[in-house]
PDB file of C-alpha atoms in Angstrom:
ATOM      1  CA  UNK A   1       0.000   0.000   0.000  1.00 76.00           C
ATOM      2  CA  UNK A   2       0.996   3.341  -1.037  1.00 87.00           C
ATOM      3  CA  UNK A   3       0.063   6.865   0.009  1.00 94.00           C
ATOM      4  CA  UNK A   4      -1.163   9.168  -2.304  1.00 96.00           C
ATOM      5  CA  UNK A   5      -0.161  12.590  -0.968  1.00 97.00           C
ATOM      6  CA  UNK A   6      -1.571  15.563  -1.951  1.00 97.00           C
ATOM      7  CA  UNK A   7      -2.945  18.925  -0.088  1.00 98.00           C
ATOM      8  CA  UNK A   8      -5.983  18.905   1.634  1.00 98.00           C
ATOM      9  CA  UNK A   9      -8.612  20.420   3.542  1.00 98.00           C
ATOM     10  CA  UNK A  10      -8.900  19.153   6.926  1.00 98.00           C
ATOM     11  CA  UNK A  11     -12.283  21.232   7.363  1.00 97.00           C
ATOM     12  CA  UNK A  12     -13.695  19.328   4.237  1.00 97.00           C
ATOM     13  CA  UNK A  13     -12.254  15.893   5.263  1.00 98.00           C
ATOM     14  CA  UNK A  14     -14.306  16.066   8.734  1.00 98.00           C
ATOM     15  CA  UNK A  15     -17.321  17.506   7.142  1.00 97.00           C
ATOM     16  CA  UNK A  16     -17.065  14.993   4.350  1.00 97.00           C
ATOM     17  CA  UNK A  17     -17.412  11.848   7.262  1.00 98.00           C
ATOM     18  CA  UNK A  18     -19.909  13.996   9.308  1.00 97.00           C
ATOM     19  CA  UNK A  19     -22.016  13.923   6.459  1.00 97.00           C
ATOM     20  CA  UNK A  20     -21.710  10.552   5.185  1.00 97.00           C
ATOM     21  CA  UNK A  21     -22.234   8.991   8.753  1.00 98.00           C
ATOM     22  CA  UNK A  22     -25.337  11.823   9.520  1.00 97.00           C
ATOM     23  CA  UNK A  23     -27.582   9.817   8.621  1.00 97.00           C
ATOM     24  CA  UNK A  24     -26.449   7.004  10.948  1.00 96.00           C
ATOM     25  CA  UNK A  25     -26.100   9.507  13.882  1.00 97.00           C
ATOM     26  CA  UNK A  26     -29.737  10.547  13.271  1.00 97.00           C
ATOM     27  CA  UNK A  27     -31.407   6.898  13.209  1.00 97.00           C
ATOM     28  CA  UNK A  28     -29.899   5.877  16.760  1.00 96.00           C
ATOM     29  CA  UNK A  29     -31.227   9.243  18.185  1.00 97.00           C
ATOM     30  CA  UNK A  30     -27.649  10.795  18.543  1.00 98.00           C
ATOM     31  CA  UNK A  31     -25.564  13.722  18.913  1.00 97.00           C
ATOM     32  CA  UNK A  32     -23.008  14.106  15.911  1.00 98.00           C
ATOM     33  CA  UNK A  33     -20.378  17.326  16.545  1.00 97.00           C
ATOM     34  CA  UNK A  34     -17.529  18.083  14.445  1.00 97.00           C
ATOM     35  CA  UNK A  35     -15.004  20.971  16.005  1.00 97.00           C
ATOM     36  CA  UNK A  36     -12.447  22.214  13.028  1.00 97.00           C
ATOM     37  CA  UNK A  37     -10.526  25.525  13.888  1.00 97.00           C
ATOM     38  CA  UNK A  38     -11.162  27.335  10.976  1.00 93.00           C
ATOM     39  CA  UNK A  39      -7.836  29.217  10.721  1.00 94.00           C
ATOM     40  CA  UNK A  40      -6.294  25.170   9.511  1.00 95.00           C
ATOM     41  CA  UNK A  41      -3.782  25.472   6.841  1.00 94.00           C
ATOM     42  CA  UNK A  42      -3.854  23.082   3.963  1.00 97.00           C
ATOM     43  CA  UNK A  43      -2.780  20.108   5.223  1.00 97.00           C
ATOM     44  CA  UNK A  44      -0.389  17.581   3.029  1.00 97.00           C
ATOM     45  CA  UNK A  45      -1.290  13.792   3.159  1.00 97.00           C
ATOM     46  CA  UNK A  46      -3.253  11.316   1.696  1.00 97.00           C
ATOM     47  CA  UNK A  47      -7.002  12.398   2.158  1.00 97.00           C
ATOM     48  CA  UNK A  48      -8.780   9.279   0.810  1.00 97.00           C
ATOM     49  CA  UNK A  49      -6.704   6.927   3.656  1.00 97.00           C
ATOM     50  CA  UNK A  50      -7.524   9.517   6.317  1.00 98.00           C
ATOM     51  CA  UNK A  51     -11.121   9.845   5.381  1.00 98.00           C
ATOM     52  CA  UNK A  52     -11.506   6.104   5.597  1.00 96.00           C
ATOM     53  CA  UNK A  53      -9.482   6.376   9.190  1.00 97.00           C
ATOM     54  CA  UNK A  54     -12.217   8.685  10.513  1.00 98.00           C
ATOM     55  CA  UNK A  55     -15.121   6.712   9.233  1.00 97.00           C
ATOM     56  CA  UNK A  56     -14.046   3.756  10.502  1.00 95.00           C
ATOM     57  CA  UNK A  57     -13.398   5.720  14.194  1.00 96.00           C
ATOM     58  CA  UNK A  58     -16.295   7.139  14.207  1.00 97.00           C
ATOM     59  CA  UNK A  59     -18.602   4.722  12.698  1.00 95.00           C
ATOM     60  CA  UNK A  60     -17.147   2.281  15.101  1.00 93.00           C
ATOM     61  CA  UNK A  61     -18.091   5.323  18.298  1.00 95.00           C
ATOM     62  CA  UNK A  62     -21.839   5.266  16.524  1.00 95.00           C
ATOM     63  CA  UNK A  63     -21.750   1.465  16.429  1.00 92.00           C
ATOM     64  CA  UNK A  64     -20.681   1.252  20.152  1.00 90.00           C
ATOM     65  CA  UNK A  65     -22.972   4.430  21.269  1.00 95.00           C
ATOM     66  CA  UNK A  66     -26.490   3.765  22.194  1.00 94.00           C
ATOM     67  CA  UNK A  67     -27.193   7.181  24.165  1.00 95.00           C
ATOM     68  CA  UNK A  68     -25.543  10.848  23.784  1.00 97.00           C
ATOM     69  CA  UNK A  69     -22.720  11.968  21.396  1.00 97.00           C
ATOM     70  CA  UNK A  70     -20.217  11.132  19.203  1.00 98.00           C
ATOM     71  CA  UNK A  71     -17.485  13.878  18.730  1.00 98.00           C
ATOM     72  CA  UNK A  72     -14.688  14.319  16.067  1.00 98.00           C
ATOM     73  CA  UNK A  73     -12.570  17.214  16.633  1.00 98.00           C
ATOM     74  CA  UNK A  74      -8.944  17.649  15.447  1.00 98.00           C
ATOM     75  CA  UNK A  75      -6.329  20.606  17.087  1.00 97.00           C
ATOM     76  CA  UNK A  76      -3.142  21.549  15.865  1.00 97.00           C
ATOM     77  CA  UNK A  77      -0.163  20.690  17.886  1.00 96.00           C
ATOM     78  CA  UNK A  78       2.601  22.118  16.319  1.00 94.00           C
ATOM     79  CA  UNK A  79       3.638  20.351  13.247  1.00 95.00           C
ATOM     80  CA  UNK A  80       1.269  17.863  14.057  1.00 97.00           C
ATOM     81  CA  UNK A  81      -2.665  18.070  14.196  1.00 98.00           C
ATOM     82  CA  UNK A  82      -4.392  15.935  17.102  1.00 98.00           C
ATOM     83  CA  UNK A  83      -7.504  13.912  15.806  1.00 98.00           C
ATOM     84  CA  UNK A  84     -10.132  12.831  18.491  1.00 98.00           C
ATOM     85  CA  UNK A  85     -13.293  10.885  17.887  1.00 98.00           C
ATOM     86  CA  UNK A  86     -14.851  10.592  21.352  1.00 98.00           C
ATOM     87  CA  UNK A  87     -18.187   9.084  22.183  1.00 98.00           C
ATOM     88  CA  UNK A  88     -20.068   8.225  25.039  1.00 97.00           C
ATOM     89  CA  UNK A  89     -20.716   4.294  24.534  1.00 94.00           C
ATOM     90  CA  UNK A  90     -20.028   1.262  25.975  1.00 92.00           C
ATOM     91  CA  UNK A  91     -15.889   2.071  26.897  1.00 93.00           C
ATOM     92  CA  UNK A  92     -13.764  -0.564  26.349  1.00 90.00           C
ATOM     93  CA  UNK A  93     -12.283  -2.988  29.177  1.00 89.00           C
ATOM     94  CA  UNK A  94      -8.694  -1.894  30.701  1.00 89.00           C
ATOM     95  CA  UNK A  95      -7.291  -5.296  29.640  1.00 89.00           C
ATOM     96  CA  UNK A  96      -9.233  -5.078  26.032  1.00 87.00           C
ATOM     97  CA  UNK A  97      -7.076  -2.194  25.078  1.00 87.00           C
ATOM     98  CA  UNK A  98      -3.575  -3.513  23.930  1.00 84.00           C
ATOM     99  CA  UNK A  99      -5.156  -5.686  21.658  1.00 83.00           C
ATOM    100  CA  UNK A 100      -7.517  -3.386  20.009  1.00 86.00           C
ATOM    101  CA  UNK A 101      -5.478  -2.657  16.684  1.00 86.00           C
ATOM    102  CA  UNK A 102      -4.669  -6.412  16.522  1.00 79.00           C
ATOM    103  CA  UNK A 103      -6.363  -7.853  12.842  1.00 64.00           C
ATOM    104  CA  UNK A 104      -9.386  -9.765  13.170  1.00 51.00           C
ATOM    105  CA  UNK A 105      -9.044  -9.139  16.543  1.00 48.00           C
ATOM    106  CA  UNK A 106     -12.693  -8.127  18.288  1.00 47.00           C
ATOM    107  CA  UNK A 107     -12.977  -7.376  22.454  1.00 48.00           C
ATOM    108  CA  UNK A 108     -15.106 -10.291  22.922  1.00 49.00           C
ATOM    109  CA  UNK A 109     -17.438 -12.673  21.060  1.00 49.00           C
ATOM    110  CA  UNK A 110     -21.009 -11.429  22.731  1.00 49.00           C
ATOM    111  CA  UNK A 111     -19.592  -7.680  21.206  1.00 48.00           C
ATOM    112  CA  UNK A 112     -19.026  -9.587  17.878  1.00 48.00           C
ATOM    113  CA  UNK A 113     -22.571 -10.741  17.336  1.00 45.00           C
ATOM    114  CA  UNK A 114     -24.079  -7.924  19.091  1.00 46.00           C
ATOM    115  CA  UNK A 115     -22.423  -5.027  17.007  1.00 45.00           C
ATOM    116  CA  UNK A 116     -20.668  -6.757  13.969  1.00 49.00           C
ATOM    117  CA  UNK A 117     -17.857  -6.221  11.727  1.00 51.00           C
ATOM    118  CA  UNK A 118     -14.882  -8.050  10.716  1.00 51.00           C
ATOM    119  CA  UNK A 119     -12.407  -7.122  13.264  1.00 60.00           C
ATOM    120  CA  UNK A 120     -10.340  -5.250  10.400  1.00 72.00           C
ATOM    121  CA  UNK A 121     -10.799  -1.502  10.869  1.00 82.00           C
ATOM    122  CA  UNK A 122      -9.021  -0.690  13.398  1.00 91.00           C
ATOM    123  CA  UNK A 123      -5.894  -2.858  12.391  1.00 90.00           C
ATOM    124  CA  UNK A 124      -5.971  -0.312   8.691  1.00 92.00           C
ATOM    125  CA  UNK A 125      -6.727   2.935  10.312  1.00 95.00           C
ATOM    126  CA  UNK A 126      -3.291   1.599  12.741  1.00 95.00           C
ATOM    127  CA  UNK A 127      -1.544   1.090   9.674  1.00 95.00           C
ATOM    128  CA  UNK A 128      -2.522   3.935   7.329  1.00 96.00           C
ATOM    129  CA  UNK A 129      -1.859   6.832  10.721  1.00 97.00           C
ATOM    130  CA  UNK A 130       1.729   4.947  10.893  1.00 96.00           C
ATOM    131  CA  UNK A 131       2.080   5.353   7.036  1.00 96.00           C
ATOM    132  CA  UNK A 132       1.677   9.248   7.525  1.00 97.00           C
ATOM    133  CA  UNK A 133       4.181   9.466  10.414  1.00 96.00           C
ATOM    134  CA  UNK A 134       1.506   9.304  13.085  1.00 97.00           C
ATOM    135  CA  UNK A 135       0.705   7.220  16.015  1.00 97.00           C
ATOM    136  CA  UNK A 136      -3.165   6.051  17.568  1.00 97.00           C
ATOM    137  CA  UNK A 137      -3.868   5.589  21.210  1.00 96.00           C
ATOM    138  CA  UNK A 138      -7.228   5.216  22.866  1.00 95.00           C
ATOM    139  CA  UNK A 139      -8.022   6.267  26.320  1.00 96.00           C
ATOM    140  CA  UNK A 140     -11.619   4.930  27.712  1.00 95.00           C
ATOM    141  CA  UNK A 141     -13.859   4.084  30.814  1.00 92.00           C
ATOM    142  CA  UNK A 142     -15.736   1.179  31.060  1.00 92.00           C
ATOM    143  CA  UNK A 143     -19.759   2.520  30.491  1.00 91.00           C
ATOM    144  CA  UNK A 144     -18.910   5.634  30.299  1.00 94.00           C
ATOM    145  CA  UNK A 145     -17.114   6.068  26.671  1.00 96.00           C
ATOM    146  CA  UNK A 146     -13.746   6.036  24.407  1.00 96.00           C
ATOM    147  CA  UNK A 147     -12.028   8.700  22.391  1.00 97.00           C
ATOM    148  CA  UNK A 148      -9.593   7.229  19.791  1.00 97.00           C
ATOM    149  CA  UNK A 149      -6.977  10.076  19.176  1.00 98.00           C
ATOM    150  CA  UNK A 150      -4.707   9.803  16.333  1.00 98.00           C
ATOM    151  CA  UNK A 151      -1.340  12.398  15.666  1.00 98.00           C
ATOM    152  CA  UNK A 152       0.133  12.557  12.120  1.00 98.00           C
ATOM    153  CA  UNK A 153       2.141  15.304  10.811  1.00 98.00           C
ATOM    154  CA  UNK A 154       0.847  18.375   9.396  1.00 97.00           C
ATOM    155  CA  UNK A 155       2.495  18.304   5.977  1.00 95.00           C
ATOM    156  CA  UNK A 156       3.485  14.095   5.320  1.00 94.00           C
ATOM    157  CA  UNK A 157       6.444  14.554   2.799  1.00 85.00           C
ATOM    158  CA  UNK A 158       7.147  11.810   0.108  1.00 75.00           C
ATOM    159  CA  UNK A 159       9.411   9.101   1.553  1.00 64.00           C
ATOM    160  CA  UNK A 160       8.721   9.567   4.976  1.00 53.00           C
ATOM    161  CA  UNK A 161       5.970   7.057   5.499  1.00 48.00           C
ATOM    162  CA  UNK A 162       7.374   3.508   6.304  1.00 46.00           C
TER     163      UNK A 162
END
């Protein structure tokens, strides 16, 4: 797999998944913010992988979110801009965490045939933030919600991604 870097609009980008996974939002009965300073330069990566990174975050928040919100907001930190998707759903077990971005890898089999999926998207979005530079952590409390935050570099410059 190869990135495809260009320049980009990180307002767009967000806006883009906000209104693709609206719809989704508004059928379970929930809150669906999106925070984008608007003062954002053009950013330099590749869009399309990112994109699918945030759907996959934050369809997996809607997914897991039965009541309340599901937040994406990014901040700039530097050189680097600071993605959060933060919900308040289920949370994920302390001892669940290290093997989140494992492939095929889902917390437990009751969440499997309750919710779904393939146990793949986290595993890509891990891979395509590490192709731009980045790194992906998630910080949650059991019952009370999870925000998956993700750092990749501003500007990605041909060559850099591993």
């Amino acid at each position: 797999m190869e990135l495809a870097l260009a320049d980009y609009s990180v307002q767009d980008m967000v806006e883009s998944v906000r209104t693709t996974l609206r719809p989704l939002a508004e059928a379970k009965g929930l809150e669906f913010l999106a925070s984008v300073p608007n003062d954002l330069p053009l950013a330099h990566g590749d869009s399309g992988r990112l994109t699918q990174c945030l759907m996959n975050l934050a369809g997996n928040s809607l997914k897991f979110t039965k009541q309340g919100h599901v937040a994406i907001s990014v901040e700039p930190k530097g050189e680097m801009l600071a993605f959060r998707v933060a919900d308040t759903g289920i949370g994920i077990p302390p001892e669940k965490i290290g093997s989140l971005f494992t492939e095929f890898k889902q917390t437990d089999a009751t969440i499997a045939s309750e919710y779904g999926g393939t146990g793949l998207g986290l595993s890509i979005t891990k891979k395509f933030i590490e192709m731009h530079g980045g790194r992906i952590w998630v910080e949650s409390e059991l019952g009370k919600g999870s925000s998956f935050i993700f750092e990749i570099p501003l500007r990605v410059e041909a060559g850099a991604a591993a």
